[in-house]
Coordinates of C-alpha atoms and ligand atoms in Angstrom, one line a residue:
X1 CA 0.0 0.0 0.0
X2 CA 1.4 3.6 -1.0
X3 CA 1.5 5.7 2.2
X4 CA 1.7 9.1 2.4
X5 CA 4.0 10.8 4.7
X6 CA 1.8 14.1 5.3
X7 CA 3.6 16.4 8.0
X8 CA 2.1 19.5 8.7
X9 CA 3.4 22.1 10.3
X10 CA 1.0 22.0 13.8
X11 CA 1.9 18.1 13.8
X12 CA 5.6 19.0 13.3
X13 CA 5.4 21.9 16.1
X14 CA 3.7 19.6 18.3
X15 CA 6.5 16.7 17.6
X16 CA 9.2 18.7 18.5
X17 CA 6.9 20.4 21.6
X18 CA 8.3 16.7 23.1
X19 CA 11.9 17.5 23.2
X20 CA 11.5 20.5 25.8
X21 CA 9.9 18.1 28.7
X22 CA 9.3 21.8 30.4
X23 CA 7.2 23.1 26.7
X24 CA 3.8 23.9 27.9
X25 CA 2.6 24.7 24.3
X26 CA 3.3 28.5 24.9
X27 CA 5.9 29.0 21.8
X28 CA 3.7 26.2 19.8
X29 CA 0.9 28.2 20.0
X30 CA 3.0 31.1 18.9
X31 CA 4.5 29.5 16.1
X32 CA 1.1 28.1 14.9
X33 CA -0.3 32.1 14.9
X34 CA 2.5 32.8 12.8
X35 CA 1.6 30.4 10.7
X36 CA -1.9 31.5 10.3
X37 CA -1.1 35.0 9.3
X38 CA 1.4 33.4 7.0
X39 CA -1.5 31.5 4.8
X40 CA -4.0 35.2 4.9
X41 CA -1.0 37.3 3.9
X42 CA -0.3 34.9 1.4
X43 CA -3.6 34.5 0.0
X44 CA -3.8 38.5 -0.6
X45 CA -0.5 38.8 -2.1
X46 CA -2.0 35.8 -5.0
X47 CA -4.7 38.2 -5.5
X48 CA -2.6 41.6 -5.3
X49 CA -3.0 41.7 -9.4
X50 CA -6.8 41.5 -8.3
X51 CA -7.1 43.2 -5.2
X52 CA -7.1 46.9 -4.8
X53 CA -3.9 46.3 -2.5
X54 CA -1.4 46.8 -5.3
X55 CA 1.0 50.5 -4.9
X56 CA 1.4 52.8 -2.4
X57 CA -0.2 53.3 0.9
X58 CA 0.5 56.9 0.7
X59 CA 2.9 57.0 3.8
X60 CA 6.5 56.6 4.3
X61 CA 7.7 54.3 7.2
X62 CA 10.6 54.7 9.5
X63 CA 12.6 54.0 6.8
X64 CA 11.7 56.4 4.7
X65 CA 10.3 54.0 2.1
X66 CA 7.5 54.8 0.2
X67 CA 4.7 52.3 2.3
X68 CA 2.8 49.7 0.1
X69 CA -0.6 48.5 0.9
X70 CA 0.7 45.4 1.5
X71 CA 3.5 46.2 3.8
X72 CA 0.6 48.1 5.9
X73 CA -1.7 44.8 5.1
X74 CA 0.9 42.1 6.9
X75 CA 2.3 44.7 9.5
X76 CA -1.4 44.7 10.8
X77 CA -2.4 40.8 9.9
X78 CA 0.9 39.4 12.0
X79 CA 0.7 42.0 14.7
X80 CA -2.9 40.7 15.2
X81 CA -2.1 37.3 15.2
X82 CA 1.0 37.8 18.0
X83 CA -1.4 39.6 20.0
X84 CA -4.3 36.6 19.7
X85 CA -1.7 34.1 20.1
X86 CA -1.6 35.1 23.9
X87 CA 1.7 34.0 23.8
X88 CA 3.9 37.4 22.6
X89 CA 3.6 40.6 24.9
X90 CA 5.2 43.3 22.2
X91 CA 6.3 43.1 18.8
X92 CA 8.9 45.6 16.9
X93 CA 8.3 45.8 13.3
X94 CA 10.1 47.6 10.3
X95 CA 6.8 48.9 9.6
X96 CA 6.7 51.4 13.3
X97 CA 9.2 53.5 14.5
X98 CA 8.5 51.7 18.5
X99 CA 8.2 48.7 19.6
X100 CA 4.2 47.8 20.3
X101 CA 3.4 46.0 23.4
X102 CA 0.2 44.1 24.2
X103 CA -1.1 45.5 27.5
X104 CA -4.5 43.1 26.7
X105 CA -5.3 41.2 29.8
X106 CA -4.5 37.6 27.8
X107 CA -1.5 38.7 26.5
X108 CA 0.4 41.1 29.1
X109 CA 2.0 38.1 30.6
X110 CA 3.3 36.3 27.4
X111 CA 6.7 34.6 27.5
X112 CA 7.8 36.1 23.9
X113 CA 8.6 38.9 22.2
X114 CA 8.8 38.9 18.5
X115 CA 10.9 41.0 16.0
X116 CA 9.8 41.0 12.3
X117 CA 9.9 42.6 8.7
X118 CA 6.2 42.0 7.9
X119 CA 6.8 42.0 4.2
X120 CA 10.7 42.2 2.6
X121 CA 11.2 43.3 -0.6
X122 CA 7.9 44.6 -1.3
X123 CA 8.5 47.1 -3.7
X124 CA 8.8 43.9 -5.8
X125 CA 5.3 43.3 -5.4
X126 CA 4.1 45.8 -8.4
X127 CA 6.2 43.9 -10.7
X128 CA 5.3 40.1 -9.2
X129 CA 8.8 39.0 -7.8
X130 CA 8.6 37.1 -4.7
X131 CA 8.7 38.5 -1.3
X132 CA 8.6 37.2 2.5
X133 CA 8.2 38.1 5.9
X134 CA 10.4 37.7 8.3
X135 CA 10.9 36.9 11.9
X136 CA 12.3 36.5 15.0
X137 CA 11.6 35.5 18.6
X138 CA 13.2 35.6 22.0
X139 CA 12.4 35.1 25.5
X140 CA 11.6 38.5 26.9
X141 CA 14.0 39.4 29.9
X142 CA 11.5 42.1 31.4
X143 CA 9.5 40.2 33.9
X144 CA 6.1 38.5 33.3
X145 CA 3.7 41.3 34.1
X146 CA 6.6 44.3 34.3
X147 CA 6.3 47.3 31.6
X148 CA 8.0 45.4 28.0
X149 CA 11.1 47.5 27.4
X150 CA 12.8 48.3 24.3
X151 CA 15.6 46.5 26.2
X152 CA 13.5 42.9 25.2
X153 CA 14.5 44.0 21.8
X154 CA 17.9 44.4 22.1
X155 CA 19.3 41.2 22.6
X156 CA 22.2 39.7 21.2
X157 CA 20.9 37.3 17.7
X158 CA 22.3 34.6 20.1
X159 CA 19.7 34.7 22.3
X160 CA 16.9 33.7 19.8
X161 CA 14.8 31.0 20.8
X162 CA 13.2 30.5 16.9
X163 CA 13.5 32.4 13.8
X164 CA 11.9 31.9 10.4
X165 CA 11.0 33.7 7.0
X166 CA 8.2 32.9 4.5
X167 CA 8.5 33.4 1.1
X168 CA 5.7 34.1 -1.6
X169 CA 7.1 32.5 -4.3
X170 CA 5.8 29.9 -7.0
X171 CA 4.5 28.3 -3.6
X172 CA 4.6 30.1 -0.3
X173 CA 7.1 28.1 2.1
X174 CA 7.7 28.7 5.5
X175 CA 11.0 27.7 7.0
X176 CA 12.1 28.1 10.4
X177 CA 14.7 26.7 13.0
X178 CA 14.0 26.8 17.2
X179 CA 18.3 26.2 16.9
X180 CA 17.9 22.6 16.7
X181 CA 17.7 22.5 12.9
X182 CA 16.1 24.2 10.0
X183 CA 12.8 22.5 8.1
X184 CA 11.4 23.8 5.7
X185 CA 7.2 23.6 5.2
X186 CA 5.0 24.2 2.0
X187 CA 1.7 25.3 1.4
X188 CA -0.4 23.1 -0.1
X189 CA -3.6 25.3 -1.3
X190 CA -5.9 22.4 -1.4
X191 CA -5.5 21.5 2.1
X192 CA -5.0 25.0 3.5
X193 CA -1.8 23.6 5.4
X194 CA 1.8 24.2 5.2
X195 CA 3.5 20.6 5.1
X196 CA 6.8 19.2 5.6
X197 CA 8.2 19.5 2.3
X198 CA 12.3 20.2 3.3
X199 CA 13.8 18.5 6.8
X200 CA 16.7 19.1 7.8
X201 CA 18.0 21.7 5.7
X202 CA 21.9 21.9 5.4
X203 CA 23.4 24.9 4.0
X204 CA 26.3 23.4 1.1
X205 CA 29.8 24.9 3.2
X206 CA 30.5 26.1 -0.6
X207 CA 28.5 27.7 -4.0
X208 CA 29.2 29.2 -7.1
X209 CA 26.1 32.1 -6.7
X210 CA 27.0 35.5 -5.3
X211 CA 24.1 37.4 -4.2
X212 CA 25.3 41.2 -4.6
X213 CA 23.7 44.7 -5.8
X214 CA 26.5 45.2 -8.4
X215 CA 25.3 48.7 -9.0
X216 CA 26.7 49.7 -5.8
X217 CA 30.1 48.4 -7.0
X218 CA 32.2 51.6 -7.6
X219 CA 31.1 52.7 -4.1
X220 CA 32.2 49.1 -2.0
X221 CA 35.0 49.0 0.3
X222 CA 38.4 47.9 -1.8
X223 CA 38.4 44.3 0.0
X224 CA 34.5 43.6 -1.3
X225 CA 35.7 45.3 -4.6
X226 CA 38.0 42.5 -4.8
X227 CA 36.3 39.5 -3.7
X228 CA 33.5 40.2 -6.4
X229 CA 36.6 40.5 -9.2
X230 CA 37.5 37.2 -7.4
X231 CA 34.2 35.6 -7.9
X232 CA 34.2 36.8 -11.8
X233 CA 37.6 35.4 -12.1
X234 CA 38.4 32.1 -14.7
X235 CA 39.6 29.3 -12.3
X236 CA 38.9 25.7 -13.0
X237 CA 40.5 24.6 -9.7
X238 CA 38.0 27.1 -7.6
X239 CA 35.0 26.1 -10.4
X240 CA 35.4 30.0 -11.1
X241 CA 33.5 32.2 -12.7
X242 CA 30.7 32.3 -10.3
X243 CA 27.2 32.9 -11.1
X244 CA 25.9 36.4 -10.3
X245 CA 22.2 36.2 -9.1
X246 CA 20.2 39.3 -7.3
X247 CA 16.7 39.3 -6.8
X248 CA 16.5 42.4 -5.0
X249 CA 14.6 40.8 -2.5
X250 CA 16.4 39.2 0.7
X251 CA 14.3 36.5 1.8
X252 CA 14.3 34.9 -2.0
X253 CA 17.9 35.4 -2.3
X254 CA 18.6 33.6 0.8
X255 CA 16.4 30.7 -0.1
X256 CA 18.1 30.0 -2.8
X257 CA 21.7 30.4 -1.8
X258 CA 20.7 28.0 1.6
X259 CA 18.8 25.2 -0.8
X260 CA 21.5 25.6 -3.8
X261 CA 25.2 27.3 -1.4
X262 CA 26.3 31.2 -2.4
X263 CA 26.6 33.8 -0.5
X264 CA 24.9 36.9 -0.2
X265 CA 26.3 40.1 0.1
X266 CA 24.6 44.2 1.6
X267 CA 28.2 45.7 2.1
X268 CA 28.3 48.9 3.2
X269 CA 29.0 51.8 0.4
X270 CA 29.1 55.7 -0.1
X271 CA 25.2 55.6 -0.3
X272 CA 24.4 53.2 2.8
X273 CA 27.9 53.7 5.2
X274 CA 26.7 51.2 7.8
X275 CA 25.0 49.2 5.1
X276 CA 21.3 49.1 4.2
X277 CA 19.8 46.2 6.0
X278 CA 18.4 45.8 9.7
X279 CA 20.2 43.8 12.7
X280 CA 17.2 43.3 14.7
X281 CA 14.7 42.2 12.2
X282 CA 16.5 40.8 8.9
X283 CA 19.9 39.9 9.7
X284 CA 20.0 38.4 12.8
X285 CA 17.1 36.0 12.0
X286 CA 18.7 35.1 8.8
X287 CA 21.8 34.5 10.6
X288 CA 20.5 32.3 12.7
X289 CA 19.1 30.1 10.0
X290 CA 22.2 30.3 8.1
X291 CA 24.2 29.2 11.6
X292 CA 21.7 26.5 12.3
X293 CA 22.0 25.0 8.4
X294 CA 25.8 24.8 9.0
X295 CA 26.1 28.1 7.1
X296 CA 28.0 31.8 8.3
X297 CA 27.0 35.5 9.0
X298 CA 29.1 38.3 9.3
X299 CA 29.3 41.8 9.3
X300 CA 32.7 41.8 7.4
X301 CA 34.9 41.3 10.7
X302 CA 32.6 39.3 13.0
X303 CA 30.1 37.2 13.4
X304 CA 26.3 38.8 13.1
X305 CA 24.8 37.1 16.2
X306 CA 27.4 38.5 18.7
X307 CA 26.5 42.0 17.9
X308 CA 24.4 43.4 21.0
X309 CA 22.0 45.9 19.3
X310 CA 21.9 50.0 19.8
X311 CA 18.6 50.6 18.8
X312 CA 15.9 48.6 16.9
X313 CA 16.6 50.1 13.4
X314 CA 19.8 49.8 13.2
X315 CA 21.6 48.6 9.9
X316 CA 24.7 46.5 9.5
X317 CA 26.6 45.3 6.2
X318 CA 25.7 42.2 5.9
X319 CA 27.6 38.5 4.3
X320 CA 25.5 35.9 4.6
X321 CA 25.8 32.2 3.0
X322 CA 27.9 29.0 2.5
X323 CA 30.8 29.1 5.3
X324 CA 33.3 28.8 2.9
X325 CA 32.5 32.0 0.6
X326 CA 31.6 34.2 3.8
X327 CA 34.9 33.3 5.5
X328 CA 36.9 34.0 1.8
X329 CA 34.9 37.7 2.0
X330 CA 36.7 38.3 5.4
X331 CA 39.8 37.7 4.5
X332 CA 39.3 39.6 1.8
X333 CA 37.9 42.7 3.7
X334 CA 40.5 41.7 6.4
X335 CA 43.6 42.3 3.9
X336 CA 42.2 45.6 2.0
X337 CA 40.9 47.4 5.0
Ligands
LIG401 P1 18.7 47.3 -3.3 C1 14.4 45.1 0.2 O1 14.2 46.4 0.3 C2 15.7 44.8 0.8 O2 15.6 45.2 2.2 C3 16.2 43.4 0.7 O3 15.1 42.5 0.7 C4 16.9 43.4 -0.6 O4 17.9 42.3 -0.7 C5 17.6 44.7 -0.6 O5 16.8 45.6 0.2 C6 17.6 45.3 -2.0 O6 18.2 46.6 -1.9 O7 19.4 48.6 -2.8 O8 19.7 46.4 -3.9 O9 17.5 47.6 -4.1

């Protein structure tokens, strides 16, 4: 008899709920929220063609970006789903200049705190190139019931108890790691229910794809300057030239580079001096995916995770990817400072 081996994501949460004899389904329930918001985010971005949620909100966030619909649409879908969750008692967000925190009677006293990019990349929207959300959760340090500080945001990436992205692509896949693995979970449409589709994921230690806004070049530091001329290089013995692929939109750029090895690359430049992309938010979930797939992430001189964060916003160049190419960027950076 065929069987079928149908894992879906609550099953899988629930599974692992069994390795942490003290779980009491808090950070299940959690993750299982995020997972909801996940499939309605997803569903509106399939219809954005449709939908009058296409363009511009009309405002520009924190950033400074130009707001789209959408990025408004999942700030407020995943927000709402932390606060249900009971589980979460703040959330900082690219999308809002503070952190919010959840002074609901259910939700005051939640364990968690989450840090997320509701929608990445979603200036690629308009055009249909794939986006994702990303996230990031720790244990808050202000006690249960005390006033949530911005101080619960600032922790080191080390201290992450899960992180994960999702990425509307040709399917919309959710993969996340609680640092005791990565696995990776699609949505099948027909069951409403993301499924175990990639366990185990492993990082390749090398790759021939470099991930890198090449329009930036003239205005890289000499040692990145270098290590692209490196990658571009003919060397049969190093299976040089590399591939050059840039999506413009982190979260599909990392998914490829952790399914197929590469290396991505936000150094900083003239235009974005301590890079463009966010510690608290983007790179230091990445990084821990990366770490927790056997890959690397580093600021140019050290690693991503050990970085105690200033402020939520701030930015960081960023080299994420197969061990091997992110160390060879160091040295690189290392010897041309
Ligand atoms: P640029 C999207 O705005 C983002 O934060 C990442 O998703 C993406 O990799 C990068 O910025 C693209 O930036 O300057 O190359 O357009």
């Amino acid at each position: 008899m065929k069987s079928y081996n149908i894992t879906t994501l609550d099953d899988f949460i629930i599974r692992r709920q069994k390795d942490y004899p003290e779980a009491k389904g808090e950070f299940s329930r959690l993750l299982h929220h995020i997972g909801t918001a996940a499939k309605m985010v997803g569903s509106k971005i399939r219809k954005a063609g449709l939908a009058d949620i296409l363009g511009r909100a009309g405002n520009i966030n924190v950033q400074g970006e130009d707001q789209q619909k959408l990025d408004v649409y999942a700030d407020e879908v995943f927000t709402s789903a932390l606060l249900s969750s009971g589980e979460c008692c703040g959330v900082a967000s690219e999308e809002n200049q503070n952190i919010i925190t959840f002074t609901h009677e259910f939700a005051v006293n939640g364990n968690y705190i989450v840090c997320m990019d509701p929608l990445d990349g979603s200036s690629n929207i308009d055009v249909n190139v794939s986006v994702g959300t990303i996230f990031s959760i720790y244990r808050r340090i202000s006690g249960r019931g005390a006033e949530v500080s911005d101080d619960d945001f600032l922790q080191k990436g080390t201290e992450q108890v899960a992180a994960g992205y999702i990425i509307y692509g040709s399917s919309t896949m959710m993969v996340y790691t609680t640092g005791n693995g990565v696995n990776g979970f699609t949505l099948d449409p027909s069951l409403g229910e993301f499924c175990l589709s990639h366990p185990d994921l492993k990082l390749p230690q090398k790759g021939k794809l470099y991930s890198v806004n090449e329009g930036n070049y003239i205005k890289f530091p000499e040692g990145v300057k270098k290590y692209i001329k490196y990658c571009q290089e003919r060397d049969e013995s190093t299976n040089r030239p590399y591939t050059s692929r840039y999506i413009g939109s982190l979260v599909s750029d990392f998914h490829r580079n952790l399914l197929k090895g590469g290396i991505y690359m936000y150094p900083s430049s003239e235009i974005y001096p301590d890079g463009k992309l966010r510690l608290v938010y983007e790179c230091n979930p990445m990084a821990f995916i990366a770490e927790n797939a056997g890959g690397m992430a580093s600021e140019g001189t050290k690693r991503i995770l050990d970085i105690k964060p200033g402020s939520l916003h701030q930015k960081t160049p960023y080299f994420v990817g197969s061990t091997e190419m992110v160390s060879l960027i160091e040295e690189f950076i290392k010897n041309n400072p």
